[in-house]
C-alpha positions as CSV (number, residue, x, y, z in Angstrom):
1,M,0.0,0.0,0.0
2,L,2.9,2.4,0.8
3,E,4.1,2.1,-2.8
4,Q,0.9,3.6,-4.2
5,T,1.5,6.9,-6.0
6,L,-0.2,10.1,-4.9
7,Y,0.5,13.4,-6.7
8,G,3.6,12.0,-8.2
9,N,5.1,10.6,-5.0
10,S,4.6,7.3,-3.2
11,L,2.7,7.1,0.1
12,H,6.0,6.0,1.7
13,D,7.6,9.3,0.7
14,W,4.6,11.4,1.8
15,L,4.7,9.5,5.2
16,I,8.4,10.2,5.7
17,S,7.9,13.9,4.9
18,L,5.0,14.1,7.4
19,I,7.2,12.3,10.0
20,I,10.0,14.9,9.5
21,I,7.5,17.8,10.1
22,A,6.0,16.0,13.1
23,G,9.6,15.4,14.4
24,A,10.2,19.1,14.2
25,F,7.2,19.8,16.4
26,L,8.5,17.2,18.9
27,L,12.0,18.8,18.8
28,N,10.4,22.2,19.5
29,K,8.7,20.7,22.5
30,I,12.0,19.4,23.8
31,I,13.7,22.8,23.1
32,V,11.0,24.6,25.2
33,L,11.4,22.2,28.1
34,L,15.2,22.4,28.0
35,N,15.1,26.2,27.9
36,K,12.5,26.4,30.7
37,H,14.0,23.9,33.1
38,I,17.7,23.9,32.4
39,I,18.9,26.9,30.4
40,Q,16.9,29.5,32.2
41,E,17.9,28.1,35.6
42,L,21.5,28.3,34.6
43,T,21.2,31.9,33.3
44,S,19.3,33.0,36.4
45,K,22.4,32.2,38.5
46,T,24.6,34.7,36.5
47,K,25.0,38.2,37.7
48,N,23.9,40.0,34.5
49,R,20.6,39.8,32.7
50,L,22.0,39.7,29.2
51,D,22.1,36.0,28.9
52,D,18.5,35.7,30.3
53,I,17.2,38.1,27.7
54,L,19.2,36.5,24.9
55,F,17.8,33.0,25.4
56,K,14.3,34.3,26.1
57,M,14.1,36.3,22.9
58,L,15.9,33.5,20.9
59,E,13.4,30.8,21.8
60,A,10.4,31.7,19.5
61,P,12.6,32.4,16.4
62,V,14.4,29.1,16.9
63,L,11.2,27.2,17.2
64,L,9.9,28.8,14.0
65,G,13.3,28.2,12.3
66,V,13.1,24.5,13.1
67,I,9.6,24.2,11.6
68,L,10.7,26.1,8.5
69,F,13.7,23.9,8.0
70,A,11.7,20.7,8.5
71,I,9.1,21.8,5.9
72,W,11.9,22.7,3.5
73,I,13.6,19.3,4.0
74,A,10.2,17.4,3.8
75,A,9.3,19.3,0.5
76,K,12.7,18.9,-1.0
77,R,12.6,15.1,-0.9
78,L,9.3,15.1,-2.8
79,E,8.7,15.5,-6.5
80,L,6.3,18.5,-6.6
81,G,7.2,20.0,-9.9
82,A,9.6,22.9,-10.8
83,P,7.1,25.8,-10.2
84,V,6.0,24.5,-6.7
85,E,9.6,23.7,-5.7
86,R,10.8,27.2,-6.7
87,A,7.9,28.8,-4.8
88,I,8.8,26.7,-1.7
89,F,12.5,27.6,-2.1
90,L,11.8,31.4,-2.4
91,S,9.3,31.3,0.5
92,F,11.9,29.5,2.6
93,R,14.5,32.2,1.9
94,V,12.1,35.1,2.6
95,L,10.7,33.5,5.8
96,T,14.2,32.8,7.0
97,V,15.3,36.4,6.7
98,I,12.0,37.6,8.3
99,N,12.6,35.1,11.2
100,I,16.1,36.5,11.7
101,T,14.8,40.0,11.6
102,W,12.1,39.1,14.1
103,F,14.8,37.8,16.5
104,V,16.9,40.9,16.1
105,A,13.9,43.2,16.6
106,R,12.8,41.2,19.7
107,L,16.3,41.3,21.1
108,V,16.8,45.0,20.6
109,N,13.4,45.9,22.0
110,A,14.1,43.7,25.1
111,L,17.5,45.4,25.6
112,L,16.0,48.8,25.3
113,E,13.3,47.8,27.8
114,E,15.8,46.3,30.2
115,Y,18.6,48.9,30.1
116,I,17.3,52.2,28.7
117,A,13.6,52.4,29.8
118,P,14.3,52.3,33.5
119,K,16.9,55.1,33.2
120,A,14.4,57.1,31.0
121,A,11.8,56.8,33.8
122,D,14.4,58.2,36.3
123,K,14.7,61.9,35.8
124,N,18.0,62.0,37.7
125,T,19.8,59.5,35.5
126,M,18.5,60.6,32.0
127,K,18.4,64.3,31.6
128,Y,17.6,64.3,27.9
129,L,15.4,61.2,27.6
130,D,12.0,60.5,29.1
131,N,9.3,57.9,28.5
132,H,7.8,59.7,25.5
133,L,11.1,60.1,23.7
134,M,11.9,56.5,24.7
135,S,8.7,55.3,22.9
136,I,9.7,57.2,19.8
137,L,13.3,55.9,19.9
138,R,12.0,52.3,20.2
139,R,9.6,52.6,17.3
140,A,12.3,54.3,15.1
141,V,14.9,51.6,15.9
142,L,12.4,48.8,15.2
143,A,11.2,50.4,12.0
144,I,14.8,50.6,10.8
145,I,15.5,46.9,11.7
146,W,12.3,45.8,9.9
147,S,13.0,48.0,6.9
148,F,16.4,46.4,6.4
149,G,14.9,42.9,7.0
150,I,12.2,43.4,4.3
151,I,14.7,44.8,1.9
152,M,17.0,41.8,2.3
153,A,14.0,39.4,2.0
154,L,13.0,41.1,-1.3
155,N,16.5,41.0,-2.5
156,N,16.7,37.3,-1.8
157,V,13.8,36.6,-4.2
158,G,15.2,38.6,-7.0
159,V,13.4,41.9,-6.6
160,N,15.3,44.9,-7.8
161,V,15.6,46.8,-4.6
162,G,17.2,49.8,-6.1
163,T,14.3,50.4,-8.5
164,L,11.9,49.8,-5.7
165,I,13.6,52.3,-3.4
166,A,13.7,54.9,-6.2
167,G,10.0,54.4,-6.8
168,L,9.3,54.7,-3.0
169,S,11.4,57.9,-2.9
170,I,9.4,59.5,-5.6
171,G,6.2,58.5,-3.9
172,G,7.5,59.7,-0.6
173,L,8.3,63.1,-2.1
174,A,4.8,63.4,-3.5
175,F,3.4,62.4,-0.1
176,A,5.6,64.9,1.7
177,L,4.4,67.7,-0.5
178,A,0.8,66.8,0.2
179,A,1.3,66.5,4.0
180,Q,3.5,69.5,4.8
181,D,1.5,70.5,7.9
182,T,1.7,67.0,9.3
183,I,5.5,66.9,8.7
184,K,5.9,70.3,10.3
185,N,4.0,69.0,13.4
186,I,6.2,65.9,13.6
187,Y,9.4,67.9,13.2
188,G,8.0,70.3,15.9
189,G,7.4,67.3,18.2
190,F,11.0,66.1,17.8
191,T,12.2,69.6,18.5
192,I,10.2,69.7,21.7
193,F,11.5,66.3,22.8
194,T,15.2,67.3,22.1
195,D,15.2,70.9,23.3
196,R,12.8,70.2,26.2
197,P,11.4,73.7,26.7
198,F,8.8,72.1,29.0
199,R,7.9,68.7,30.5
200,I,4.6,67.0,31.2
201,G,3.2,68.5,34.4
202,D,4.7,72.0,33.8
203,R,2.5,75.0,33.7
204,I,3.0,77.1,30.6
205,K,1.5,80.1,28.8
206,V,1.4,80.1,25.0
207,D,-0.8,81.8,22.5
208,G,-3.1,83.1,25.2
209,F,-3.6,79.7,26.9
210,D,-2.5,79.2,30.4
211,G,-2.4,75.6,31.7
212,F,-0.6,72.4,32.6
213,V,1.0,70.2,30.0
214,E,-0.9,66.8,30.0
215,E,0.6,65.1,26.9
216,I,3.3,65.8,24.4
217,G,2.6,63.8,21.2
218,I,4.2,63.5,17.8
219,R,1.8,65.9,16.2
220,S,0.4,68.0,19.0
221,T,0.6,69.0,22.7
222,R,-2.3,69.0,25.1
223,L,-2.8,71.6,27.8
224,R,-5.3,71.5,30.7
225,T,-6.2,75.1,31.3
226,L,-6.9,76.6,34.7
227,E,-10.6,76.4,33.8
228,K,-10.1,72.6,33.4
229,R,-10.6,72.8,29.6
230,L,-8.4,70.6,27.3
231,V,-6.6,72.5,24.6
232,T,-4.7,70.8,21.7
233,I,-2.0,72.9,20.1
234,P,-0.1,71.8,17.0
235,N,3.6,71.3,17.7
236,F,4.8,73.6,14.9
237,K,3.0,76.5,16.6
238,L,4.6,75.7,19.9
239,V,8.0,75.7,18.3
240,E,7.4,79.1,16.6
241,A,5.7,80.7,19.6
242,S,7.1,82.3,22.7
243,V,6.5,79.9,25.6
244,E,6.4,81.1,29.2
């Protein structure tokens, strides 16, 4: 019965491929148990937290990598036809790059959360960095990492990245021209975060409004006036105005 053919392959070959994939899930279960009961116990005994973060962030990408590799091995030993085999090969290359990018993004985010965020929350240790600027920094770093990862993934499947970037640059220029006010507000937000003319909780007077700063956003800043009214002021106006 195992020698019967199904979609160009014997049932024996299909069964072995399924066993390979099932074995990958079993291996993942073993990796999880080892990491939980052995590796984490060993790393918890060290003085620094770097090894704990590394193994914790590495677990999920490793599990996904094992599954991807098993599927690739299982598919490679079957006769599926050139188009299907090429699609699987390209998908494997893309998903491998995305998986590595995911690990790097998780690791960097965890390191920022572990080492930078506590200092940003402490006004005595971080003079030029607070929680709001920390949030922007985290998003910017993750955006850069994922951008590089996506570009590398596209490059692996033969996409002309140079032409794509040129097209995106032209589109970005057109978008920038159509959204000048929004860009001015965002630039104003970065100026407020870096120059720090005021902090959340400060009482300021600007453009006839007198109140306490409740929120400093990317596009606007919110004041709670002495009459308990909430006023939203675009950031570019705050940058250009005289603030008391």
